[in-house]
Coordinates of C-alpha atoms and ligand atoms in Angstrom, one line a residue:
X517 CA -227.8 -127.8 35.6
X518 CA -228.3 -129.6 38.9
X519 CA -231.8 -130.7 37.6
X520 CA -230.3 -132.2 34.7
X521 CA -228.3 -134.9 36.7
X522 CA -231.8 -136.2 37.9
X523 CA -232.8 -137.1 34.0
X524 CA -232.1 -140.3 32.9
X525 CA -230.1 -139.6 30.3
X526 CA -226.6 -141.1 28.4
X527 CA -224.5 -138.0 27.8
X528 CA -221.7 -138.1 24.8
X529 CA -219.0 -137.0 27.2
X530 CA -218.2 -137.1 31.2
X531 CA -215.7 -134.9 32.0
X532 CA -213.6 -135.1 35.5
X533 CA -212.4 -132.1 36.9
X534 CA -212.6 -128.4 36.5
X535 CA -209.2 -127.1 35.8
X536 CA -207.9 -125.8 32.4
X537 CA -207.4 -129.3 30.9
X538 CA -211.4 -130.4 31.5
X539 CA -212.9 -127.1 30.8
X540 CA -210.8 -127.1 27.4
X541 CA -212.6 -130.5 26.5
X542 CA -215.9 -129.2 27.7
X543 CA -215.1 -126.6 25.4
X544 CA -214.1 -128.5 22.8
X545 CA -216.5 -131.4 23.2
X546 CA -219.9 -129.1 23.0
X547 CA -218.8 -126.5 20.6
X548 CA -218.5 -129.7 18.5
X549 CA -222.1 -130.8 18.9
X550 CA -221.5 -133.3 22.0
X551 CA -223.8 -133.1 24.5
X552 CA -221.1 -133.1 27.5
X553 CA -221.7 -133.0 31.2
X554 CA -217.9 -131.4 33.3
X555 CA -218.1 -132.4 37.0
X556 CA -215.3 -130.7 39.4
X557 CA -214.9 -131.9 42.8
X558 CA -214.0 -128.4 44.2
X559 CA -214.6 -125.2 42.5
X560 CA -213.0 -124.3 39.0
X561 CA -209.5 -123.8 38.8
X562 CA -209.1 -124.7 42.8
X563 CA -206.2 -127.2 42.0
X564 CA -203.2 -126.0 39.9
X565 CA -205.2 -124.1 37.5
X566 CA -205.4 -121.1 39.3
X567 CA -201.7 -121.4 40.6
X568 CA -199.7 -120.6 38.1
X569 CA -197.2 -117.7 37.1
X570 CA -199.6 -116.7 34.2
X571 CA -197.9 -116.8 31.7
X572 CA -198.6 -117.8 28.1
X573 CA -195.5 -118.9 27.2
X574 CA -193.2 -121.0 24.3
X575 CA -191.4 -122.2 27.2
X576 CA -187.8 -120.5 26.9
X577 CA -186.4 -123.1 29.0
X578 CA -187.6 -126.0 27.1
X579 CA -185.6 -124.1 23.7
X580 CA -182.5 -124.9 25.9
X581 CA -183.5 -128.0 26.4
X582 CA -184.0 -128.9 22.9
X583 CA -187.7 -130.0 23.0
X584 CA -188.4 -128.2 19.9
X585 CA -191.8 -129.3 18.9
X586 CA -193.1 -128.3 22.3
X587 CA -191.4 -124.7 22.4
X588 CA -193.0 -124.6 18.5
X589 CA -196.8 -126.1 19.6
X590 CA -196.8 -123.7 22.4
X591 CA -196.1 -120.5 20.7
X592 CA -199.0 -121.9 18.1
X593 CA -201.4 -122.1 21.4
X594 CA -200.0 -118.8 22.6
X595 CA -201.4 -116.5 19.6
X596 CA -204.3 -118.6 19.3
X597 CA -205.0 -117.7 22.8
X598 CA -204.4 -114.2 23.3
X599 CA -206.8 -113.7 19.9
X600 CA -209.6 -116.0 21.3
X601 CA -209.4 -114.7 24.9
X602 CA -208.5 -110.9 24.5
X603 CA -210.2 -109.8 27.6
X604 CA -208.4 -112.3 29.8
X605 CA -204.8 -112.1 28.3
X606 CA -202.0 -109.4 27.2
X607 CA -198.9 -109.2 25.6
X608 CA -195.7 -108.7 28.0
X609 CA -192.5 -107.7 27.4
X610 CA -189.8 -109.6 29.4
X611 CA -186.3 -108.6 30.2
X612 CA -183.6 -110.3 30.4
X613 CA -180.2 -109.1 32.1
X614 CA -177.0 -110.2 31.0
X615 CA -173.3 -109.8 33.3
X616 CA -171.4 -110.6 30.3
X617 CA -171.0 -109.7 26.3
X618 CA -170.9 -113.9 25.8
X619 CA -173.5 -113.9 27.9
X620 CA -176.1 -111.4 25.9
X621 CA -175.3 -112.9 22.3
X622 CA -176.2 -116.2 23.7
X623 CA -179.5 -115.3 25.5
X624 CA -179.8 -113.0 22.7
X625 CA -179.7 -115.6 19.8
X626 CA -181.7 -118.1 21.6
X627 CA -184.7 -115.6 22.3
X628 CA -184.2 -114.3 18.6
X629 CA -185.1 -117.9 17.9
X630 CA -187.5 -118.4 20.3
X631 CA -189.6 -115.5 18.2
X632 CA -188.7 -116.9 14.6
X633 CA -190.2 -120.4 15.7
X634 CA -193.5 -117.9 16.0
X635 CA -193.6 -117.0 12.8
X636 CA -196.8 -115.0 11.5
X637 CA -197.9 -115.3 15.3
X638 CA -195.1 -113.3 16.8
X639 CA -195.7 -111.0 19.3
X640 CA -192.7 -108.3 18.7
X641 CA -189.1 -108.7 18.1
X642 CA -186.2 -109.7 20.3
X643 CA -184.0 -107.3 21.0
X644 CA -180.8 -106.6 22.4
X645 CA -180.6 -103.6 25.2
X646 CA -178.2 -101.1 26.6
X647 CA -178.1 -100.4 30.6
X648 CA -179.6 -97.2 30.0
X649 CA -182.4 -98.5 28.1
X650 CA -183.0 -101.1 30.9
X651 CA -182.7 -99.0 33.5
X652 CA -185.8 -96.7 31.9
X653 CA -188.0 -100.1 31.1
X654 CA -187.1 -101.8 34.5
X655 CA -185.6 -99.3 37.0
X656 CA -186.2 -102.0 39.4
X657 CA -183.6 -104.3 38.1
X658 CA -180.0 -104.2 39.9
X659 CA -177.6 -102.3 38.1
X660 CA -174.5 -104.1 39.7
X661 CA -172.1 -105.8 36.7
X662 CA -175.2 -105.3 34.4
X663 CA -174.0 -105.8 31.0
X664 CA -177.1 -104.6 29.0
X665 CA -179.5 -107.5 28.3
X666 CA -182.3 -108.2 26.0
X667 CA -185.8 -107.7 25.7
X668 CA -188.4 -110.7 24.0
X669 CA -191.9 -110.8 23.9
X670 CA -194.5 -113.6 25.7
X671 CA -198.6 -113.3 26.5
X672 CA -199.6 -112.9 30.3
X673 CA -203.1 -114.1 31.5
X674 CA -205.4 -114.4 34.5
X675 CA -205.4 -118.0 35.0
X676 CA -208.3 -118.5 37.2
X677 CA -210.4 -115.8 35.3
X678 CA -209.7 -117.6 32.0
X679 CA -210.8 -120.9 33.5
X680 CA -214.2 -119.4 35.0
X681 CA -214.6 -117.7 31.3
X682 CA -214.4 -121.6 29.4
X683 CA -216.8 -122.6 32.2
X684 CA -219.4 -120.1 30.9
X685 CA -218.0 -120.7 26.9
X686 CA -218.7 -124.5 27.5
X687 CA -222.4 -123.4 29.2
X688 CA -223.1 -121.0 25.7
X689 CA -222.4 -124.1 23.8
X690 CA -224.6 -126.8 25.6
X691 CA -222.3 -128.2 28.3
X692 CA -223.6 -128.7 31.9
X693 CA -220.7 -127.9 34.2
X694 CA -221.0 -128.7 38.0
X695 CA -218.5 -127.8 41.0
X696 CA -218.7 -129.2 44.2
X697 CA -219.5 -132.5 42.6
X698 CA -217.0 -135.2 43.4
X699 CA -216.4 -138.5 40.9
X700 CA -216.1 -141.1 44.2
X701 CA -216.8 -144.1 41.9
X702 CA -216.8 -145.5 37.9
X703 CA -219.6 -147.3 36.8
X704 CA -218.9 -149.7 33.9
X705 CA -220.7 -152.2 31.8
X706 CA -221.9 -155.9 32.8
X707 CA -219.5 -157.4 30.3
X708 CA -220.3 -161.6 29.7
X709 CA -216.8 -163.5 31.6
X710 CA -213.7 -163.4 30.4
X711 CA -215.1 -159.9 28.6
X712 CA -213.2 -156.3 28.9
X713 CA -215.8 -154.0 30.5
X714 CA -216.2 -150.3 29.6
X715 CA -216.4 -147.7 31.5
X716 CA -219.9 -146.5 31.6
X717 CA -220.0 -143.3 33.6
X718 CA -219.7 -142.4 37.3
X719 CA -221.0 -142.3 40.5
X720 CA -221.0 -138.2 42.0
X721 CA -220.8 -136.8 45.1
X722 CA -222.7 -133.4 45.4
X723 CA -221.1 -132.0 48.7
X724 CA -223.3 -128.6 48.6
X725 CA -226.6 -130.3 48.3
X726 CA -225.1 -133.6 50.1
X727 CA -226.5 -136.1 47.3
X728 CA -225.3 -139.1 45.3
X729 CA -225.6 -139.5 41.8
X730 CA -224.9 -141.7 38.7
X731 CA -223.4 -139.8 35.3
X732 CA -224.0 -142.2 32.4
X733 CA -221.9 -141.5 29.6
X734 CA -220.6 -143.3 26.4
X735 CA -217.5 -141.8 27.0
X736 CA -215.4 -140.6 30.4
X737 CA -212.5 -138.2 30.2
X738 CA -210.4 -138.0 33.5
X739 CA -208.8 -134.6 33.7
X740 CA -207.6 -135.1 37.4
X741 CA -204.2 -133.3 36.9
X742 CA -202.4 -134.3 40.1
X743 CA -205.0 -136.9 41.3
X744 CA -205.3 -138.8 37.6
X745 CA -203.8 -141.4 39.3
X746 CA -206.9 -141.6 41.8
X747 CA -209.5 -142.1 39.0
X748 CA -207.0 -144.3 37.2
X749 CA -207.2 -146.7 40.2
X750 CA -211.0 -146.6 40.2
X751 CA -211.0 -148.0 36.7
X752 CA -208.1 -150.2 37.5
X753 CA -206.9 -151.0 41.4
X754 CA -204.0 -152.7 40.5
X755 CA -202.8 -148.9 38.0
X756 CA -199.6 -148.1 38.5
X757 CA -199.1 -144.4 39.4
X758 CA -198.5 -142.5 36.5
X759 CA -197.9 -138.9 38.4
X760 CA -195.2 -137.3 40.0
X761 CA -196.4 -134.1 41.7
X762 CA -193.7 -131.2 41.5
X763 CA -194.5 -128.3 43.5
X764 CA -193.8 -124.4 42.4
X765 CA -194.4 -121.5 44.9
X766 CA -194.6 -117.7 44.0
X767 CA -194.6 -115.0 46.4
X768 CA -196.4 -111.5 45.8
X769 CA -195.0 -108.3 46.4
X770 CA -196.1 -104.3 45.8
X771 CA -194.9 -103.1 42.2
X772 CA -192.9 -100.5 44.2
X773 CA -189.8 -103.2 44.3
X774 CA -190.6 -103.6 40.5
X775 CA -192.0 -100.8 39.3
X776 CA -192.9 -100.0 35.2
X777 CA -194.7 -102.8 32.8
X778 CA -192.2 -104.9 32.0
X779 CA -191.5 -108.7 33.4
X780 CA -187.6 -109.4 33.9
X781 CA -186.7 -113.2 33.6
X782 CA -183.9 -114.6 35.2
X783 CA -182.6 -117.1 32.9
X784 CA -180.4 -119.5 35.2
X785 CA -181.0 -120.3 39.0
X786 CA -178.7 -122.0 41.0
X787 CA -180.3 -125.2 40.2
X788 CA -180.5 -124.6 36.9
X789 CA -184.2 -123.1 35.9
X790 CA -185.5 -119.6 35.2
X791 CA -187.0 -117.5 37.5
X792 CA -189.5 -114.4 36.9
X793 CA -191.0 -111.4 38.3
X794 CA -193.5 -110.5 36.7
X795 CA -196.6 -107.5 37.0
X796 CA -199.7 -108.6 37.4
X797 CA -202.8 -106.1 38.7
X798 CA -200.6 -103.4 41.2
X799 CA -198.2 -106.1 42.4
X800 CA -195.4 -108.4 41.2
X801 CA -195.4 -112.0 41.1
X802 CA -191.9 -113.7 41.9
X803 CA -191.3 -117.5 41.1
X804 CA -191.3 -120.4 40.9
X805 CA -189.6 -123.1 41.9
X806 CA -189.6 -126.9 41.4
X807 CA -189.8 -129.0 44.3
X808 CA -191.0 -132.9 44.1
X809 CA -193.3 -133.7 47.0
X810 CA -194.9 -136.4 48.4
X811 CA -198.4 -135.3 49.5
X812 CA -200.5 -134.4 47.2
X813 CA -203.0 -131.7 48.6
X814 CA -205.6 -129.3 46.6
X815 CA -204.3 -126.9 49.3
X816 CA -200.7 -127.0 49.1
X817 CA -198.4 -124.4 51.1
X818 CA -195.0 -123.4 50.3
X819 CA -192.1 -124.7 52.5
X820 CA -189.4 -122.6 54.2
X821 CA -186.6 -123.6 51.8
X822 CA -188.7 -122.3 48.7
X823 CA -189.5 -118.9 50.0
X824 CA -186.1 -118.0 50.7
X825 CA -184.9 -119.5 47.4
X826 CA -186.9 -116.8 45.7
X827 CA -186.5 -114.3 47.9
X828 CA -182.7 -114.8 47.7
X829 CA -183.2 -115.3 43.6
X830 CA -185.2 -111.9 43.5
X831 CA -182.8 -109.6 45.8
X832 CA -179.7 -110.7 43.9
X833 CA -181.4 -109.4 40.7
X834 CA -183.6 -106.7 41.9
X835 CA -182.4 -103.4 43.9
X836 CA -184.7 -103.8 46.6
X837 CA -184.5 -106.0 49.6
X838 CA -187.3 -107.3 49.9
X839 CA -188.1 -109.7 53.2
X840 CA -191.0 -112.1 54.0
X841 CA -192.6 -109.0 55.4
X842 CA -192.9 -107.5 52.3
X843 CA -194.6 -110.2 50.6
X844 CA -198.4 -109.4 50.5
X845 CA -199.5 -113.0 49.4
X846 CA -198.0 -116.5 48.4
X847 CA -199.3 -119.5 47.1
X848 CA -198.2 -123.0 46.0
X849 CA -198.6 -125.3 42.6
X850 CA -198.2 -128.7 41.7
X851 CA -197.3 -129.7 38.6
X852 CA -199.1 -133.0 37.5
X853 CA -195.6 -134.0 35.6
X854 CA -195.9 -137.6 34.2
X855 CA -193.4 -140.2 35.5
X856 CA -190.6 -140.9 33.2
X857 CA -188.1 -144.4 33.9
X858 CA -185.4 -143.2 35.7
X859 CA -185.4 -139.2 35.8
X860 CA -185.1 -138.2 39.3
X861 CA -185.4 -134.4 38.8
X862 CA -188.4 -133.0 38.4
X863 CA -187.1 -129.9 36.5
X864 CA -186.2 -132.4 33.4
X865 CA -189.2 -134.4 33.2
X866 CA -191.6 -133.4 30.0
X867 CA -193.8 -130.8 30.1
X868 CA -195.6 -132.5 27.1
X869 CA -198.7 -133.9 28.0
X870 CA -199.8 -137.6 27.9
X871 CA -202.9 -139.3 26.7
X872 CA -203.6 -142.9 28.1
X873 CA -206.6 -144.8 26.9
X874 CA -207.1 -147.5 29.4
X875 CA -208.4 -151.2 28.6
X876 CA -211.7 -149.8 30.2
X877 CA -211.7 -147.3 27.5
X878 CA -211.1 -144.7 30.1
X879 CA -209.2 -141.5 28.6
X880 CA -206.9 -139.4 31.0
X881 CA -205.1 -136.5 30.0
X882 CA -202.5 -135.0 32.4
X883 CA -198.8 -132.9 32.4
X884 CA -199.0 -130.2 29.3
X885 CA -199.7 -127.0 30.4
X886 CA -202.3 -124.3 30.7
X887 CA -200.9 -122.4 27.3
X888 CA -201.8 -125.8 25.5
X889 CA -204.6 -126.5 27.1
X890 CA -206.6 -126.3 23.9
X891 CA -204.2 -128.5 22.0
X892 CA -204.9 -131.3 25.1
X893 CA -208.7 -130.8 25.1
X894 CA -208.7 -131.6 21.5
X895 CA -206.1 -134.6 21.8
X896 CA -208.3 -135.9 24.4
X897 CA -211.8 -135.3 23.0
X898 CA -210.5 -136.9 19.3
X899 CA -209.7 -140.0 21.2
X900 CA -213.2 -140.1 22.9
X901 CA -214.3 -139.8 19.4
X902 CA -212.4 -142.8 18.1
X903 CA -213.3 -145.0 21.2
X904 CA -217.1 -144.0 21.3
X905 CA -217.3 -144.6 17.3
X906 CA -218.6 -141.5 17.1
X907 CA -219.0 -140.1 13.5
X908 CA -216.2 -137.9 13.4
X909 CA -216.7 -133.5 13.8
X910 CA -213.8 -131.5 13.3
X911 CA -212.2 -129.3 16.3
X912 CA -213.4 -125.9 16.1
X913 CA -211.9 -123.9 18.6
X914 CA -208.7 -122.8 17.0
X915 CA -211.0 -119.7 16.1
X916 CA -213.7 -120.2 18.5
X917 CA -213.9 -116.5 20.8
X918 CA -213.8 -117.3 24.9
X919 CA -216.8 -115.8 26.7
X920 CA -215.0 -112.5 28.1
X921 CA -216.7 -111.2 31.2
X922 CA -216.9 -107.6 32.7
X923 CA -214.8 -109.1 36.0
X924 CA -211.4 -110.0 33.9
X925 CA -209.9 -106.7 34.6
X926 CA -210.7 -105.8 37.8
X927 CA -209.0 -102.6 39.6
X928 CA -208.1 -104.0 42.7
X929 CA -207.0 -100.5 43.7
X930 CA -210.6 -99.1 44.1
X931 CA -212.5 -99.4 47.2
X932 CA -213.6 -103.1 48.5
X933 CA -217.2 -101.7 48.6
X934 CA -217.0 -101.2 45.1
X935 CA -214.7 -104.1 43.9
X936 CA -217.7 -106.4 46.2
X937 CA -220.7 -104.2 45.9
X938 CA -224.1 -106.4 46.0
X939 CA -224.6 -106.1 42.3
X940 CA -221.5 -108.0 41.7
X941 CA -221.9 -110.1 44.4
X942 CA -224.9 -111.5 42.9
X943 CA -223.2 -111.6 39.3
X944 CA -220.7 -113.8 40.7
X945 CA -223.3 -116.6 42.1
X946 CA -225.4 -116.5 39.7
X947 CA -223.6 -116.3 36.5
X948 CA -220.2 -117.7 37.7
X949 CA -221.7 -120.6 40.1
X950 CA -219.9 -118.8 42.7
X951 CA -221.2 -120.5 46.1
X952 CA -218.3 -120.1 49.0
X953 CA -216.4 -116.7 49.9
X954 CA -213.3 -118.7 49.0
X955 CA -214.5 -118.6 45.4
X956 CA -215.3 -115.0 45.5
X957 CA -212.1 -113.8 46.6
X958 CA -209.6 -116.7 45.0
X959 CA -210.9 -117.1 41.9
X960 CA -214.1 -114.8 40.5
X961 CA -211.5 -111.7 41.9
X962 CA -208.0 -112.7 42.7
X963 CA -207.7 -110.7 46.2
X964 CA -206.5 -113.5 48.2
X965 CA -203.5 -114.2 45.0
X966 CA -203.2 -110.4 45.5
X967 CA -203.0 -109.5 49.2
X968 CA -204.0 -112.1 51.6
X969 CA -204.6 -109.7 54.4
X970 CA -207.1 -107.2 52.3
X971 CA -208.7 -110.2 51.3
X972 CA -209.5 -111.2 54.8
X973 CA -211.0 -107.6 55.6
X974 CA -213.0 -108.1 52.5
X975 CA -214.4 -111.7 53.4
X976 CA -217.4 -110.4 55.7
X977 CA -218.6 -108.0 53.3
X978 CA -218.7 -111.0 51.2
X979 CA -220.3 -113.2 52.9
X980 CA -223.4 -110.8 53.7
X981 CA -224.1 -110.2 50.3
X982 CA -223.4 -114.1 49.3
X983 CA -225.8 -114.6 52.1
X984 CA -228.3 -112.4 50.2
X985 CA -227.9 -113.8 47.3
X986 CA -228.1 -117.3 48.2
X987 CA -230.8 -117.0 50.9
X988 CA -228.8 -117.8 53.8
X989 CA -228.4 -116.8 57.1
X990 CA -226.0 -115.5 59.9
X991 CA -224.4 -118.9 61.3
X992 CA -223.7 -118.8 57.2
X993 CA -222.2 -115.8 57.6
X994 CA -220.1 -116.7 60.3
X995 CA -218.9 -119.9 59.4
X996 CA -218.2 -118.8 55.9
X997 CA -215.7 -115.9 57.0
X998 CA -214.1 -118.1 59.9
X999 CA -213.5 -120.6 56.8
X1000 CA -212.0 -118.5 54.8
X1001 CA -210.0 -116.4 57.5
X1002 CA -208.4 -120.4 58.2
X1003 CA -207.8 -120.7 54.7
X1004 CA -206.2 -117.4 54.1
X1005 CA -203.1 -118.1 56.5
X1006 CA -201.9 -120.7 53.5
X1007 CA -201.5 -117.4 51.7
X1008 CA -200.3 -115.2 54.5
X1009 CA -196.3 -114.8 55.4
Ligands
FAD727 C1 -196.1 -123.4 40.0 C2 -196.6 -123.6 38.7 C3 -196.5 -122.6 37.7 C4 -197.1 -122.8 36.4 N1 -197.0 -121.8 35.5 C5 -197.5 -121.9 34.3 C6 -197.4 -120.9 33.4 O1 -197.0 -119.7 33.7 N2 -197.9 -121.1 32.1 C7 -198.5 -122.3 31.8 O2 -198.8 -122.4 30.6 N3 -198.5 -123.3 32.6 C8 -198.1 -123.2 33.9 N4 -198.2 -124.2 34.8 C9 -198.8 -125.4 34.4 C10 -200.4 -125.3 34.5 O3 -200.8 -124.5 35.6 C11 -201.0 -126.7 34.6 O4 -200.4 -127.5 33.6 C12 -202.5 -126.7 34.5 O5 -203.1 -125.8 35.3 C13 -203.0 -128.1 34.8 O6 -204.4 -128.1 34.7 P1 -205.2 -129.4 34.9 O7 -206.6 -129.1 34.5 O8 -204.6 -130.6 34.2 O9 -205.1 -129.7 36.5 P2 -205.9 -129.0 37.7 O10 -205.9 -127.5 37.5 O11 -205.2 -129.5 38.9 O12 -207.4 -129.5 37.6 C14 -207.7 -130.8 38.0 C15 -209.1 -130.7 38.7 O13 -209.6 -132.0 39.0 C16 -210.4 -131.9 40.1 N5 -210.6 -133.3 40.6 C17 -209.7 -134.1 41.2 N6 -210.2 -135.3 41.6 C18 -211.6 -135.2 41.2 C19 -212.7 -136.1 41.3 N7 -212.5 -137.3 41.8 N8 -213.9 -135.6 40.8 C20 -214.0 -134.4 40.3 N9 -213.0 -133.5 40.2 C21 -211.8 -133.9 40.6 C22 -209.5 -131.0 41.1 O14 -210.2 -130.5 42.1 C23 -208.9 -130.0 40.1 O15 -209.7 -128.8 40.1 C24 -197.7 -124.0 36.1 C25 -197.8 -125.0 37.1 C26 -197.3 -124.8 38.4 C27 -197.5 -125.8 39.4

């Protein structure tokens, strides 16, 4: 794929960034005949992509909200999804508890709703619960005032899993997809005075192989998430920001303080948004929050006042107490929420997501979320069509199956030997472009996600076979685990 950036070529489609929104387009723009090139400054799914609570969701919050057509366009995406991508993804059943009779008939008619605007694609009906019936589905859950509750049915998904399986859909359909490869610059036409000029392409950083190159393309698609605004003021210096990052943290604990298969969803925080816990491999994942920020950082790390928000959310709900010993890993989000004229609270800005074609005939998609992520890819790529004059190819990937590889259902309770054996190892670089030990354990496996400490024992097995692999040798080895032991205390308590 490297070699292909040295040919002199004009591709249909540039793609920037490797997170669920570009990889959907690279998806969508090569399994529609366009011969598409996908660059991602870090590795796939690095940035938000691989951050979130994994779930494939309507968006029950949005219902109460009254946005409708999202809640509807989302539960469209989600069956589409967990048909296309059955080895990544799973239905779930959630549970709600109630403290009140008003207090069940109201969650219970909204979620009975929620899977009537699903129509054919439902998943299972809603329905309402005793205690006792809880208390066998979710023993965790605190019994305390518990007034029954009701049970409703959502998909679950491995988020940075799913992303690495559309890089390798989008490679079985044409695309060339490159990580490590930074956009630092947007090449555009020589247009006569007074003329618009287009953008052409762009100018690539290569930080593995330290090179420089130029992408020429007839059409550019930015798919920055957080940083959009970044490539938008490459086209544009003067671009007003267009961004608001809003940070959500999740801490993981063992399924001990949640046992059984069930999620539980805690429908009203103290400020006002839902919280979950929710099983994922042999551990529980509890969040998130919502927290605007200033910095914007493909390494974010979860403040004080978050972790005890959920920690204090999750006890009040659960039986156990858990403390920030307890928690086994924790990692941080952030949302790329587009701006909206005076809403100050991130929690009520859209979740829709926003297509801007700029004079330059730059397109940048950001906000939406990974469930639509096919929805945006094809918003996106049908406006490159119309600004390229391309002769118009219908979207095929309603129905189109997602590459599912032998890795998305790993059991992380075996042995690390096993889990990282050589063979794998080498599976991982050279089918999944794998090339740090941060890659290996983030986001081809999901130890560090899982148990930030195991993954640190695991990192110097990792690095010997990546170092076979890849032909390297031991100052690799050592400067690879001392990376990733750095990066690991973002993830540690
Ligand atoms: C806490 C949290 C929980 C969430 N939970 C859910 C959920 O349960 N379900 C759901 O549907 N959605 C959820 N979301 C939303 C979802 O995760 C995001 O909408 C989605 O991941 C955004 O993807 P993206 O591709 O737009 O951005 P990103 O994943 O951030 O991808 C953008 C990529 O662009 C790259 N990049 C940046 N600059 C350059 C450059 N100059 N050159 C090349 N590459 C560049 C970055 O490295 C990055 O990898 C959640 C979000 C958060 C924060």
């Amino acid at each position: 794929m490297l070699q292909q950036l040295d040919e002199n070529k004009t591709w249909d489609m540039l793609i920037i960034g490797g997170g669920a929104t570009g990889l959907g387009a690279a998806v969508d723009a090569a399994s529609r005949g366009f011969s598409t090139i996908l660059i991602e400054a870090e590795d796939f799914a690095k940035g938000t992509s691989s951050r979130s609570t994994k779930l494939i969701h309507g968006g029950v919050r949005y219902l109460e909200q009254g946005n409708l057509k999202l809640v509807r366009e989302a539960l469209k995406e989600r069956g589409w999804l967990l048909n296309n991508a059955s080895g990544v993804t799973r239905t779930l059943g959630f549970i709600i508890p109630a403290f009140s009779f008003t207090q069940k008939m109201y969650y219970g008619a909204g979620l009975k709703f929620y899977d009537i605007l699903s129509g054919k694609l439902s998943l299972g009906a809603t329905k309402l619960l005793r205690n006792k019936t809880i208390q066998k589905l979710a023993p965790g859950i605190n019994k305390k005032n518990l007034s029954g509750g009701i049970l409703y049915h959502d998909g679950q998904f491995d988020d940075a899993r799913l992303a690495i399986d559309l890089a390798c859909t989008a490679a079985q359909h044409g695309a060339v997809l490159i990580n490590y490869c930074e956009a630092t610059a947007l090449l555009k036409t020589n247009q006569p005075a007074g003329k618009q000029s287009k953008v052409s392409g762009a100018v690539v950083y290569d930080s593995i192989n330290d090179r420089t190159f130029e992408i020429k393309s007839k059409t550019v698609i930015n798919a920055t998430g957080v940083f959009a605004d970044d490539i938008l003021q490459m086209d544009n210096k003067g671009a007003a920001d267009i961004v608001t990052p809003s940070q959500g943290i999740h801490l993981v604990v063992d399924k001990k303080f949640f046992p059984g298969n069930h999620a539980m969803m805690i429908p009203k925080t103290d400020d006002k948004r839902v919280l979950f816990a929710v099983p994922w491999h042999n551990k529980v994942v509890l969040g998130t929050t919502d927290t605007q920020i200033e910095d914007i950082s493909d390494e974010p790390t979860p403040l004080h006042e978050e972790i005890d928000f959920v920690l204090e959310h999750a006890n009040r709900y659960l039986q156990s107490d858990i403390t920030l010993a307890d928690v086994t890993s924790m990692f941080a989000g952030l949302r790329p929420l587009v701006r909206t004229k005076g809403v100050t609270n991130t929690s009520l800005l859209s979740r829709d997501h926003v297509i801007i074609v700029s004079l330059s005939d730059l397109i940048t998609i950001t906000g939406g979320k990974w469930t639509t992520y096919r929805r945006m890819a094809e918003d996106a790529v049908n406006n490159a069509i119309f600004v390229a004059k391309f002769p118009y190819k219908d979207c095929v990937t309603r129905n189109l199956p997602i590459n599912s590889s032998q890795f998305d259902n790993i059991n992380y309770d075996d042995e690390l030997e096993n889990i990282y054996s050589a063979g794998n190892i080498k599976k991982y670089v050279e089918n999944e472009m794998a090339v740090s030990v941060e890659d290996v354990l983030a986001r081809r496996t999901r130890l560090l996600f899982l148990d930030a400490k195991r993954a640190v024992t695991a990192a110097p097995l990792v690095a010997q076979h990546m170092a076979s692999a890849l032909n390297k040798n031991e100052e690799w080895i050592r400067l690879e685990t001392d990376n990733f032991i750095q990066l690991s205390k973002n993830y540690l308590p």
